[in-house]
Coordinates of C-alpha atoms in Angstrom, one line a residue:
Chain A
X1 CA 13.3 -22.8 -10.3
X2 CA 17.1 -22.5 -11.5
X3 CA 18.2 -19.4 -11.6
X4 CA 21.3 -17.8 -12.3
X5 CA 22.9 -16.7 -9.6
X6 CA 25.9 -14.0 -9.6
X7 CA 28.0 -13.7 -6.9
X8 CA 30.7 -10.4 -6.3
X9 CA 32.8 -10.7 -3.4
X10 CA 35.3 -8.3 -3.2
X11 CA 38.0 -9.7 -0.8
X12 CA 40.4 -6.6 -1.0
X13 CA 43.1 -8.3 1.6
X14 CA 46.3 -6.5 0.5
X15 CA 45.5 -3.1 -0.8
X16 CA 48.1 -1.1 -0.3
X17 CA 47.2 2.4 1.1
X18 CA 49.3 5.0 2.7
X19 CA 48.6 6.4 6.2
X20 CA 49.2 10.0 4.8
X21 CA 45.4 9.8 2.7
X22 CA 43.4 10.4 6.2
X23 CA 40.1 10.1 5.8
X24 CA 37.7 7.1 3.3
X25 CA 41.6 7.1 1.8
X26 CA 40.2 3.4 0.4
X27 CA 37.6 3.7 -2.2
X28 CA 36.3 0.2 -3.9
X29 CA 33.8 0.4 -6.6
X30 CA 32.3 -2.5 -7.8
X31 CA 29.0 -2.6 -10.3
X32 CA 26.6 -5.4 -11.0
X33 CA 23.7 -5.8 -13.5
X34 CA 19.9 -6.5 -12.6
X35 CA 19.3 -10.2 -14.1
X36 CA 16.0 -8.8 -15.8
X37 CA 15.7 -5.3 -15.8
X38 CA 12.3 -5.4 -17.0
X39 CA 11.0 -6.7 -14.1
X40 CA 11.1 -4.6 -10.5
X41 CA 14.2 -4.1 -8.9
X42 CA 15.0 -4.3 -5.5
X43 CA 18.4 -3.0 -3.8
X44 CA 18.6 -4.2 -0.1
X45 CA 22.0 -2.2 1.9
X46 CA 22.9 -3.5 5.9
X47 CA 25.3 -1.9 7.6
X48 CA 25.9 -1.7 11.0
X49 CA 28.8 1.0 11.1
X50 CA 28.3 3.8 8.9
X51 CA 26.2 5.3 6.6
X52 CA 24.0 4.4 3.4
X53 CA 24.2 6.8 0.1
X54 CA 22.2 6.0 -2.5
X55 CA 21.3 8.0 -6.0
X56 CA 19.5 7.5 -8.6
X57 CA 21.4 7.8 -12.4
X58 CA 20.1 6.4 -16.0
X59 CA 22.4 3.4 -16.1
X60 CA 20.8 0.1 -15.2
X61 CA 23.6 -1.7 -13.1
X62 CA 23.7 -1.1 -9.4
X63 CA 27.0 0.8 -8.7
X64 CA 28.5 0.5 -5.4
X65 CA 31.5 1.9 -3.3
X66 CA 32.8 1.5 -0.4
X67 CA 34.6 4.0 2.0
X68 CA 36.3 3.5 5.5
X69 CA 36.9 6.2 7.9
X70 CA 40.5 5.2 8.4
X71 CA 41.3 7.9 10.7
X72 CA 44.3 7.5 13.4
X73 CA 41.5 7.6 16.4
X74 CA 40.0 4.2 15.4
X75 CA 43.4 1.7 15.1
X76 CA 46.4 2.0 17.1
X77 CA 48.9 4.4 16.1
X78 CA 51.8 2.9 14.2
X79 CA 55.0 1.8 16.4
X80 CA 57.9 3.3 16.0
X81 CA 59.0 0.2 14.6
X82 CA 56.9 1.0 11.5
X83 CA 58.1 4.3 10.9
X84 CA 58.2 5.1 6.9
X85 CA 56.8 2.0 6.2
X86 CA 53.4 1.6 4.5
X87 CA 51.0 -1.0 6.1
X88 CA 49.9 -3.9 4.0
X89 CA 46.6 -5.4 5.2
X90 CA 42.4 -4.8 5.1
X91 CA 42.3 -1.1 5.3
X92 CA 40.3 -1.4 2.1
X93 CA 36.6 -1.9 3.3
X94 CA 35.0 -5.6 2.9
X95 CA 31.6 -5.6 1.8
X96 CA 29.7 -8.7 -0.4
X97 CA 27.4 -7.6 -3.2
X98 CA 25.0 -10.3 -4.5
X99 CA 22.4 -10.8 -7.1
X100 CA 19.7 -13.4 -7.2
X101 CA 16.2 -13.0 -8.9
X102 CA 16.4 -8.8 -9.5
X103 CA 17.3 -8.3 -5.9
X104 CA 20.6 -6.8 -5.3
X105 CA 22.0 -7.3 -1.6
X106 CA 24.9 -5.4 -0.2
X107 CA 26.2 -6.1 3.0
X108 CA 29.4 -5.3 5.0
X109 CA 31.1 -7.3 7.0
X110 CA 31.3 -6.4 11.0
X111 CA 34.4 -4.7 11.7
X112 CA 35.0 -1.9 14.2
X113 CA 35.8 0.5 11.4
X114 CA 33.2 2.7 10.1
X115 CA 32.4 1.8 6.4
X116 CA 30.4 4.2 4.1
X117 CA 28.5 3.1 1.1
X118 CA 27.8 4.9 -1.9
X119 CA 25.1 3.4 -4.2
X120 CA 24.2 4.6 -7.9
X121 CA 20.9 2.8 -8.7
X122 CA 18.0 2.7 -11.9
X123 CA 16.4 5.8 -10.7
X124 CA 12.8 3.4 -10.8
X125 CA 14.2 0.9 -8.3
X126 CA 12.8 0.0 -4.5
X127 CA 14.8 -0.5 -1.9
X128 CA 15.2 -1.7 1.7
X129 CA 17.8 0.4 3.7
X130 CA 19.1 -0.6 7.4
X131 CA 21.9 0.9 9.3
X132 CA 22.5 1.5 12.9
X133 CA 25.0 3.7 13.2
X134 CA 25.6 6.0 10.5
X135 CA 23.2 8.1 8.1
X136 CA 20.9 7.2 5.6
X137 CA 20.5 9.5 2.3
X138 CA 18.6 8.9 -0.9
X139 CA 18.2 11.0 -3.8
X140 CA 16.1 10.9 -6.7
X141 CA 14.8 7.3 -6.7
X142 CA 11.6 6.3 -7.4
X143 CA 10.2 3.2 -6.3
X144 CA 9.0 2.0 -2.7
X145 CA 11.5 3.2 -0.6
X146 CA 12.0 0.5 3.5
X147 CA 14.4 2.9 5.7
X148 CA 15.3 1.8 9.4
X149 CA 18.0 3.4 11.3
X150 CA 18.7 3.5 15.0
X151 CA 21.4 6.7 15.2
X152 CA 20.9 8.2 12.1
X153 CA 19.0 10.7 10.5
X154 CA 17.2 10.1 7.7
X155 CA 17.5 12.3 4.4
X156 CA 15.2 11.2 1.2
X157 CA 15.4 14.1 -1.1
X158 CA 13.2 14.1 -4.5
X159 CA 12.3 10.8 -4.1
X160 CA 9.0 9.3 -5.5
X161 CA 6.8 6.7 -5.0
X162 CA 6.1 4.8 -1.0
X163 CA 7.8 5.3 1.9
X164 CA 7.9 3.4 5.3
X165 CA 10.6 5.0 7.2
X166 CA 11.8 4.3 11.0
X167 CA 14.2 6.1 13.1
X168 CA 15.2 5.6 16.6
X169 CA 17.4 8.9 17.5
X170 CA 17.8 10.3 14.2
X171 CA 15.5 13.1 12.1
X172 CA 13.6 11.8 9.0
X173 CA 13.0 14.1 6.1
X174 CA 11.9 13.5 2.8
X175 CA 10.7 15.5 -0.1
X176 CA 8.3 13.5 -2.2
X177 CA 7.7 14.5 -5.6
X178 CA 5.4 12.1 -6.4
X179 CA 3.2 9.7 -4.0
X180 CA 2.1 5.8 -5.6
X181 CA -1.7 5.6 -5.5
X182 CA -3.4 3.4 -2.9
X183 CA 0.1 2.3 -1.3
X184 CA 0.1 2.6 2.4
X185 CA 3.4 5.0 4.0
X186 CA 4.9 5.2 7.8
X187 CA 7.1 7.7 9.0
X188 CA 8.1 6.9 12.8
X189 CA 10.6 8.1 15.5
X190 CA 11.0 7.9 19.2
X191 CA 13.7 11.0 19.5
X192 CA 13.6 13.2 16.0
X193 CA 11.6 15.0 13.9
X194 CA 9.5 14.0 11.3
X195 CA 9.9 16.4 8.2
X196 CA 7.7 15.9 5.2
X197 CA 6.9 17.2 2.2
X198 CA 4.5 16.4 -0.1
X199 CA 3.5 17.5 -3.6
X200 CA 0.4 20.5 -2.7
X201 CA -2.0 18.1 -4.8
X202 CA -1.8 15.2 -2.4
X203 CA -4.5 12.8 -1.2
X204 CA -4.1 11.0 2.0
X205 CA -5.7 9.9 4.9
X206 CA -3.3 10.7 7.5
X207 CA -2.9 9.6 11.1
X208 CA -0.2 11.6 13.2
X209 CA 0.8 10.9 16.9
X210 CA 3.2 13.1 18.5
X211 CA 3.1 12.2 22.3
X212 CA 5.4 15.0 23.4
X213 CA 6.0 16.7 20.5
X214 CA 4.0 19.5 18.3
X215 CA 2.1 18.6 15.1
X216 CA 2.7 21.5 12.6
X217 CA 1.3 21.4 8.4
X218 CA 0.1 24.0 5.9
X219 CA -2.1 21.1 4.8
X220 CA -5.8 21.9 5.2
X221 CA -6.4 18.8 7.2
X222 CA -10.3 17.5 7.5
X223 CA -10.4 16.4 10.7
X224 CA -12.5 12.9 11.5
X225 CA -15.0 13.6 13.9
X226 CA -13.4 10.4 16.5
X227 CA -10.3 12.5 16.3
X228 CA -10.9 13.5 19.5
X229 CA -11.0 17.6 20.7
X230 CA -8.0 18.7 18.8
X231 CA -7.2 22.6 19.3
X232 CA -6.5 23.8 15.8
X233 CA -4.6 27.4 15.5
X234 CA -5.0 29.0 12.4
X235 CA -2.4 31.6 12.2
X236 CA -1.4 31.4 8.5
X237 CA -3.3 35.0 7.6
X238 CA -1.0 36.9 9.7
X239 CA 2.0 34.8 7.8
X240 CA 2.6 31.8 10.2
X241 CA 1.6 28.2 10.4
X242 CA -1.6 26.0 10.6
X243 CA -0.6 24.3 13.9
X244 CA -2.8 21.7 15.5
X245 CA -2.6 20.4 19.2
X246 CA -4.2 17.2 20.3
X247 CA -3.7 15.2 23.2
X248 CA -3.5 11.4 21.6
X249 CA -4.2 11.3 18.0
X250 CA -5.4 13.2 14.7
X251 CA -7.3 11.4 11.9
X252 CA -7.9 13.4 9.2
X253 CA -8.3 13.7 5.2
X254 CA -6.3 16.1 2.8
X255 CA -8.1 17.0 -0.3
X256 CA -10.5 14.6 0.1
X257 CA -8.6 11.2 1.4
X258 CA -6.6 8.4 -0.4
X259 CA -3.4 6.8 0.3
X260 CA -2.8 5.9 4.4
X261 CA -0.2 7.8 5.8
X262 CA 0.7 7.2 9.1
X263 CA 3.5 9.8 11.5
X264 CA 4.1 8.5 15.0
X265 CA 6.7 10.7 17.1
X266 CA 7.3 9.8 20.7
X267 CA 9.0 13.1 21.4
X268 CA 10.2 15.0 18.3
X269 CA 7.9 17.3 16.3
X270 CA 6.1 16.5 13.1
X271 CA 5.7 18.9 10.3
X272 CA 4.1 18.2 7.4
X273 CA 4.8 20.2 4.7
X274 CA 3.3 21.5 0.8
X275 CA 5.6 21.8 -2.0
X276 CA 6.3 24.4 -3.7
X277 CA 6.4 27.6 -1.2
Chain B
X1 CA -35.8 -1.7 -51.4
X2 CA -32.2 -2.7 -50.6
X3 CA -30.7 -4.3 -47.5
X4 CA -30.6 -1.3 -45.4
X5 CA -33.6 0.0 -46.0
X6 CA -35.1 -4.1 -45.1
X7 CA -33.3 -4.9 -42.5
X8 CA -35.2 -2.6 -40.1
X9 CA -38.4 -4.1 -40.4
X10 CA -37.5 -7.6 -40.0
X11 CA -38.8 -7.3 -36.6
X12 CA -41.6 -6.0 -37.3
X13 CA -42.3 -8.4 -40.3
X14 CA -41.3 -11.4 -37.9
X15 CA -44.7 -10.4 -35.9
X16 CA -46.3 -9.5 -39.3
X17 CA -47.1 -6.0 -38.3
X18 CA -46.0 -4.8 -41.7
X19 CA -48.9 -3.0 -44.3
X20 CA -49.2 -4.7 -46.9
X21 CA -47.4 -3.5 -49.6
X22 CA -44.3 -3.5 -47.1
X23 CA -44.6 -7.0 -46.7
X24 CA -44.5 -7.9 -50.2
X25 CA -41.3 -5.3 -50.5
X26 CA -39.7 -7.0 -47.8
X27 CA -40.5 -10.4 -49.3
X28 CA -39.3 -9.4 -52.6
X29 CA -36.3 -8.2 -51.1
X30 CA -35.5 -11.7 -49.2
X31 CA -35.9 -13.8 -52.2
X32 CA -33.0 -12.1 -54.0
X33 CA -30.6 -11.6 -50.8
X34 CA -29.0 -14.6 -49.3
X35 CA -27.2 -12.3 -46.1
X36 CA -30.4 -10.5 -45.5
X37 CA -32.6 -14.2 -45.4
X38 CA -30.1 -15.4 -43.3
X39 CA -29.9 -13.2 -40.8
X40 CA -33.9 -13.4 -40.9
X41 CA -33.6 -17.1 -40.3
X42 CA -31.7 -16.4 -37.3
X43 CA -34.1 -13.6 -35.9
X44 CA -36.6 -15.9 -36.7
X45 CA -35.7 -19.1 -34.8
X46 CA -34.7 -17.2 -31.8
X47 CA -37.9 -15.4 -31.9
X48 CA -39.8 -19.0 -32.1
X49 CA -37.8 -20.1 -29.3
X50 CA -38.5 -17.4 -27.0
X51 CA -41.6 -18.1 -27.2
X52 CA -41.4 -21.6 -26.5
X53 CA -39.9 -20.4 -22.8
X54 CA -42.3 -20.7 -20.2
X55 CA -42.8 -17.2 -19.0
X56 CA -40.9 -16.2 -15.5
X57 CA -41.6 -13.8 -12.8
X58 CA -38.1 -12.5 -10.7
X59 CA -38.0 -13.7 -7.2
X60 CA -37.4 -11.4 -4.4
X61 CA -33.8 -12.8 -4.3
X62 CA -33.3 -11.1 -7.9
X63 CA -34.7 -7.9 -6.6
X64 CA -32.0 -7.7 -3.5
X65 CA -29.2 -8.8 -6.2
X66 CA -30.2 -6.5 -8.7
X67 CA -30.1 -3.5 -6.2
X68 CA -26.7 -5.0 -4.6
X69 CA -25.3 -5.1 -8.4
X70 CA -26.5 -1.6 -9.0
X71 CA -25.5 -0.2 -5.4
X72 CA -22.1 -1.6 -6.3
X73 CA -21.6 -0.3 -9.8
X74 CA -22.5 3.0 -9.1
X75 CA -20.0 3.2 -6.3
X76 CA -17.8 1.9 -8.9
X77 CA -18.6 4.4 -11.6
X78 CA -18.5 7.2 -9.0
X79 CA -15.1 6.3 -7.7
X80 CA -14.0 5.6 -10.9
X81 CA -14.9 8.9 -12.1
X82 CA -13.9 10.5 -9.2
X83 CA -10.3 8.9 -9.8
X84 CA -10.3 9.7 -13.5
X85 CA -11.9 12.7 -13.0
X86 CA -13.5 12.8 -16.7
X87 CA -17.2 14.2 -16.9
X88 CA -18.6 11.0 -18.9
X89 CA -22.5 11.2 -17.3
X90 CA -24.4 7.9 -17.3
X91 CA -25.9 8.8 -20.3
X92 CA -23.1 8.9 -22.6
X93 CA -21.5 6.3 -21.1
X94 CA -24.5 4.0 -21.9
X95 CA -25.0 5.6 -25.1
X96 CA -21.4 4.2 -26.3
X97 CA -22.5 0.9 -26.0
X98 CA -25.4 1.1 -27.9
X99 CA -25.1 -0.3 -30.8
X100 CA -25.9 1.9 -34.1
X101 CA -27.5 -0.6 -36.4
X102 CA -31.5 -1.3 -35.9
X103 CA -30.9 -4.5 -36.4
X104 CA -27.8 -5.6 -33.6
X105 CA -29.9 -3.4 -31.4
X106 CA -32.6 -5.7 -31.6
X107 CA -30.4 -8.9 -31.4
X108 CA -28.9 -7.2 -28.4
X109 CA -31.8 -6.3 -26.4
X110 CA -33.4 -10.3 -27.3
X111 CA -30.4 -12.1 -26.3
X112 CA -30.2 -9.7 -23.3
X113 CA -33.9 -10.9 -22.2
X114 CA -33.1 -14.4 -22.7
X115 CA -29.7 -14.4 -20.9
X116 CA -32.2 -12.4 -18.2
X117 CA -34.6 -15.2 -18.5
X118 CA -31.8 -18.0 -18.0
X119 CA -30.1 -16.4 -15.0
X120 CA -33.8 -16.3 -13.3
X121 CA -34.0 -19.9 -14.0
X122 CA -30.7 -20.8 -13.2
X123 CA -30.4 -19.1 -10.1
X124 CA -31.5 -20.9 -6.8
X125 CA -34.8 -19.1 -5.5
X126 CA -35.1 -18.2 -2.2
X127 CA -37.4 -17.0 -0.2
X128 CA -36.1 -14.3 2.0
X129 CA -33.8 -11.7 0.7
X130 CA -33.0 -10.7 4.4
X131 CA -31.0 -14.0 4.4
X132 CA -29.4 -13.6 1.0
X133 CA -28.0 -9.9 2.6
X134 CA -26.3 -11.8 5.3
X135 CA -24.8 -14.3 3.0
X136 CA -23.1 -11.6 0.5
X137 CA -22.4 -9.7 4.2
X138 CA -20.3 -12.8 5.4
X139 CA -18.8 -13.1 1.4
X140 CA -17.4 -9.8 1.9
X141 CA -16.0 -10.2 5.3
X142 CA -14.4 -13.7 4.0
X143 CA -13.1 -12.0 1.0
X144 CA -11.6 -8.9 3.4
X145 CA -10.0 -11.2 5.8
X146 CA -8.7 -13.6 2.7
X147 CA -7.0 -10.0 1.4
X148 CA -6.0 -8.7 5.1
X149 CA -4.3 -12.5 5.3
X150 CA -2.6 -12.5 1.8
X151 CA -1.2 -8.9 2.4
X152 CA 0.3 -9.7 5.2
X153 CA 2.6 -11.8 3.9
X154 CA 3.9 -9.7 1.5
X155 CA 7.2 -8.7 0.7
X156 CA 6.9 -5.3 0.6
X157 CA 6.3 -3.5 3.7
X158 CA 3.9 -1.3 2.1
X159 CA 1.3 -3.7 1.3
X160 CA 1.9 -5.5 4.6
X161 CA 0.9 -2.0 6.0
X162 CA -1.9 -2.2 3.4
X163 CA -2.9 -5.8 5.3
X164 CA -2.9 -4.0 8.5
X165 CA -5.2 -1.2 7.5
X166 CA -7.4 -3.9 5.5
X167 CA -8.4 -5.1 8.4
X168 CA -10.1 -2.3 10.1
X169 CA -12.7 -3.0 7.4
X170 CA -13.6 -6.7 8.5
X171 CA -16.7 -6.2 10.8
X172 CA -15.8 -8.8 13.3
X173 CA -12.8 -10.7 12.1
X174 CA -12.6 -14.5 13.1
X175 CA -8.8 -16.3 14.8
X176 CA -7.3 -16.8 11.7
X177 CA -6.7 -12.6 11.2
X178 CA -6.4 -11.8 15.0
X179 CA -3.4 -14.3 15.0
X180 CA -1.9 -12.8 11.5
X181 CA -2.4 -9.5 13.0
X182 CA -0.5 -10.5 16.7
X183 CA 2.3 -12.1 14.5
X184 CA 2.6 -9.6 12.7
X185 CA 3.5 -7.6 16.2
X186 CA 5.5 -10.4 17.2
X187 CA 7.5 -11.1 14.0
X188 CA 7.3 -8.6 11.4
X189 CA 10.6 -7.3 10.1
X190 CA 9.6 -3.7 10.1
X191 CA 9.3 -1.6 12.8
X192 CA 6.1 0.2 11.2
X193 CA 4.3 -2.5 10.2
X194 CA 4.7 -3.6 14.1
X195 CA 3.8 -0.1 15.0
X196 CA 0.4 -0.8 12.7
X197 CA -0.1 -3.6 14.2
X198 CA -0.4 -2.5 17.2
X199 CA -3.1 0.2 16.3
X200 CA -5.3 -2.7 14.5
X201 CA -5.0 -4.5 17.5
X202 CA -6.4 -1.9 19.5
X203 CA -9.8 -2.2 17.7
X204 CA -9.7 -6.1 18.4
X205 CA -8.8 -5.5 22.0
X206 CA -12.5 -7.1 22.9
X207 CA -11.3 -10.4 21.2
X208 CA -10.5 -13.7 23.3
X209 CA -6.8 -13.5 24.4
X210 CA -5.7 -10.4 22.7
X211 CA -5.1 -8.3 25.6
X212 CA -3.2 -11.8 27.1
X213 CA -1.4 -12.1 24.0
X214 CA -0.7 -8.3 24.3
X215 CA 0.8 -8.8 27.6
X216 CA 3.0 -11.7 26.7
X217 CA 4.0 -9.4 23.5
X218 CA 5.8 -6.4 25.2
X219 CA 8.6 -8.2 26.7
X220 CA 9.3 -9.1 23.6
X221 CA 9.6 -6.2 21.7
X222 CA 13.3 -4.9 20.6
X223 CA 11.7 -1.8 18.7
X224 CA 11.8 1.4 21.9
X225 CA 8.5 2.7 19.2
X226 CA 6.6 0.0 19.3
X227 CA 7.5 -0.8 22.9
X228 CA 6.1 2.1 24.1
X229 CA 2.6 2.4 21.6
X230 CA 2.2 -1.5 23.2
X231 CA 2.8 0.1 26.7
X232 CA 0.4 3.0 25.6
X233 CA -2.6 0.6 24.8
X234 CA -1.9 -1.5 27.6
X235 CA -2.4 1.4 30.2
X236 CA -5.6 2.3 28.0
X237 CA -7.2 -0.8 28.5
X238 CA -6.4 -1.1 32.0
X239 CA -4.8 -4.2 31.4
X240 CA -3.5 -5.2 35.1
X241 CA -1.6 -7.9 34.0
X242 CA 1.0 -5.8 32.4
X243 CA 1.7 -4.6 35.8
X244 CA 4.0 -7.0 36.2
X245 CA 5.9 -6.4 32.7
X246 CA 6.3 -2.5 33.0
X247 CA 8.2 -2.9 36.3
X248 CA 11.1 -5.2 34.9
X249 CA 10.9 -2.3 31.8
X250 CA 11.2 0.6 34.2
X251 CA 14.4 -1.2 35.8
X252 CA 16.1 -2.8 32.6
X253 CA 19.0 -0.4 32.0
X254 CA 19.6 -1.7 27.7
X255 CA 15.7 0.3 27.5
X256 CA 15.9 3.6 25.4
X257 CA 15.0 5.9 28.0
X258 CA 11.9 6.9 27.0
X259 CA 10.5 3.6 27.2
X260 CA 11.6 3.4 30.7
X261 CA 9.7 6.8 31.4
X262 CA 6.4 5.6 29.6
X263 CA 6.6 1.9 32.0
X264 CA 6.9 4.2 34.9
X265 CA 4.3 6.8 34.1
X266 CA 1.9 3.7 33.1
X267 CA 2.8 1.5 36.3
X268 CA 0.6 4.4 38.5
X269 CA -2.4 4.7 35.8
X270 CA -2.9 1.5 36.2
X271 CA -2.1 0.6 39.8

């Protein structure tokens, strides 16, 4: 099927921006509508040097900006040749943003400067995250929420729906207001910790491995039998944490089981926490 | 008499176990009422073909379905209730349905008995029920694997987790979902969905060529997570092959250190 297909390439060659501005001096800001914004949306961000903003806001056009770290460490320092003159050329970041079918891509071009994106989305919208570098954060966006980051932590704050969030290095937190029925969620790192909190009414089957790390929840956690001989320490009555040690693996069920939530931590702690305390 | 007060003894004036005087009334009543005669007519011919239908005893196979259908919708009803959490008993629920007038009750409850009748004709007898189980058994495990096989191909990472948990339910899956499941490892785009994987394929670890495939798998992980849950189940089923794979992992420099640690702490569990 023929669809239409927009495309926004912002090709900012000659912006003219003084040296004096220090830091994300450049700011482009581009916005593009959702072909049918009836249907799901889907905002997909890749960036390999620098970090990932996204917010939700009533409008229903995806709003993106682009900042560079133009700092003196990261280009050579002007010659004395080009002393009180300003320098024409790409110090304005270069990213593509592209529509096609409700799907909004936005990537950046490689380029040894670190480019930060800030998104303004639907605040019902999913979206697929990647960056290597720099930091991911969303904020109040509901929808099923794809996060992968090698460096960088991971920040998802009164966000809704599913998430399925991977970090190499970096810390993943998220505060979940709301969980989708029946949807399947992954939070995984090899270094950080794995912070979440869920609304005090949730139902999950949960798996959580933690090789080297401690599990930690005020969850009461029904522990499957297969789970293994977990050492559970209840310390809550004298005001500290439920904190459960096993050696491999814990299956269990809070308030009864539903959606599949799986935490796997190579060496970083996992807590798992309850709203509202 | 008028039409409400008639209607409710058609049935019993159909079998002519009205008194006298009632049959008269009701007669009376008919001659003057087109609706009423024709919704008599109807009774009537339905009646007279019922009784034309030779009469029909329910095999065993209708027994096992009828207890499969009721198993089933009583999960359903409890986990719908259980989901919806409203206090609707079985009795009100059934009560809705019925219908208030004599007369649709009766049309309801005859038209139930001769769709009853039909389904124990039309249906294929059988003579074990024992064989019939096994047949809905394999039914369920086609129609799991079909789902675990359509979900992983989704989109969404969610439902292609969703895939991956589906198929700890298939009792003994056949190639078709071991190979989804081991591409899944191999190819997927997410680094959780690979990480699933690589649990589901724990419980499959007794299938043909999935500790091989296993083994041929780790090199080529990118994902330091996944690399070390694959290194993790390898060491637990004592695969020896991997040997070979976690010494090039201990020495490859480019591996996120913990990776390296796991090969080497595996390389003498299984040696």
């Amino acid at each position: 099927m023929l669809s239409i297909r927009i495309l926004y390439t912002i090709l900012l060659l000659l912006a003219l921006v003084p040296r004096s501005s220090a830091q994300e001096s450049s700011g482009n800001r581009v916005s593009v509508p959702f072909s049918n914004p009836t249907r799901p949306r889907l905002v997909k961000v890749s960036v390999i040097n620098g970090g990932i903003q996204v917010k939700g806001y009533s409008g229903n056009e995806v709003v993106v900006e682009g900042r560079s770290e133009d700092d003196a460490s990261s280009s050579e320092p002007p010659s004395k040749k080009a002393a009180g003159m300003k320098r024409l050329g790409n110090s304005a970041p270069k990213f593509t943003v592209e529509e096609a079918e409700n799907v909004v891509t936005v990537s950046v071009r490689p380029s040894d400067r670190t480019v930060n994106l800030f998104l303004q989305v639907p605040t019902t919208t999913s979206l697929k995250l990647h960056s290597v570098d720099g930091e991911v954060k969303v904020e109040q966006v509901t929808g099923e929420l794809e996060i992968n980051c090698v460096d960088g932590n991971v920040n998802l704050a009164n966000v809704a729906g599913t998430v399925v969030a991977h970090s190499v290095d970096g810390d993943i937190t998220a505060n979940l207001l709301g969980v989708a029925l029946d949807k399947p969620m992954s939070f995984s790192s090899v270094d950080g910790d794995l912070d979440v909190t869920f609304p005090s009414d949730l139902k999950a089957n949960v798996r959580i491995k933690s090789d080297d790390g401690e599990v930690y929840t005020d969850f009461e956690i029904q522990l499957k039998p297969e789970a293994g001989k977990p050492q559970v320490e209840d310390s809550r009555p004298q005001g500290g944490s439920y904190r459960i040690q096993v050696d491999k693996e814990i299956h269990g069920a809070i308030n009864g089981g539903g959606s599949q939530i799986q935490f796997t931590s190579v060496d970083g702690n996992i807590y798992i926490r309850k709203a509202g305390k | 008499m008028n039409c409400e007060q008639v209607k409710p003894q058609f049935a019993d004036y159909l079998v002519r176990n009205l008194s006298e005087e009632a049959n008269i009334e009701v007669q009376r009543h008919l001659t003057v009422c087109d609706p009423c005669r024709n919704e008599l007519q109807i009774l009537e011919s339905t009646w007279t073909r019922l009784g034309t239908l030779p009469e029909q005893k329910p095999s065993p196979t209708m027994r096992a379905r009828f207890y499969a259908a009721l198993e089933a919708y009583q999960d359903q009803l409890q986990s719908t209730q259980a989901a919806t959490k409203r206090r609707v008993t079985l009795t009100d629920w059934l009560d809705g349905w019925w219908p208030k007038r004599q007369a649709v009750q009766l049309a309801t409850a005859l038209l139930l008995f001769v769709v009853g009748l039909g389904m124990g004709r039309w249906l294929p007898p059988k003579d074990r029920s024992t064989e019939e189980m096994a047949h809905l058994r394999d039914e369920l495990r086609d129609m799991r694997q079909l789902v675990t096989l359509s979900l992983l191909q989704q989109q969404s990472a969610s439902e292609r987790l969703k895939g991956v948990n589906w198929s700890y339910q298939i009792a003994q899956p056949d190639d078709r979902v071991v190979t989804a499941l081991l591409e899944t490892l191999n190819s997927d785009p997410n680094v959780n969905v690979r990480l699933g994987a690589v649990d589901a394929l724990q419980q499959l670890a007794g299938h043909a060529g999935v500790r091989a495939s296993l083994v041929q798998s780790l090199p080529r992980q990118e994902s330091p997570i996944v690399q070390v849950a694959l290194i993790d189940l390898l060491v637990e089923l004592k695969e020896g092959r991997s040997a070979e794979v976690l010494r090039k992992l201990v020495h490859d420099n480019r591996l996120h250190k913990a990776v390296r640690a796991r090969a080497e702490t595996g390389l003498k569990q299984i040696s």
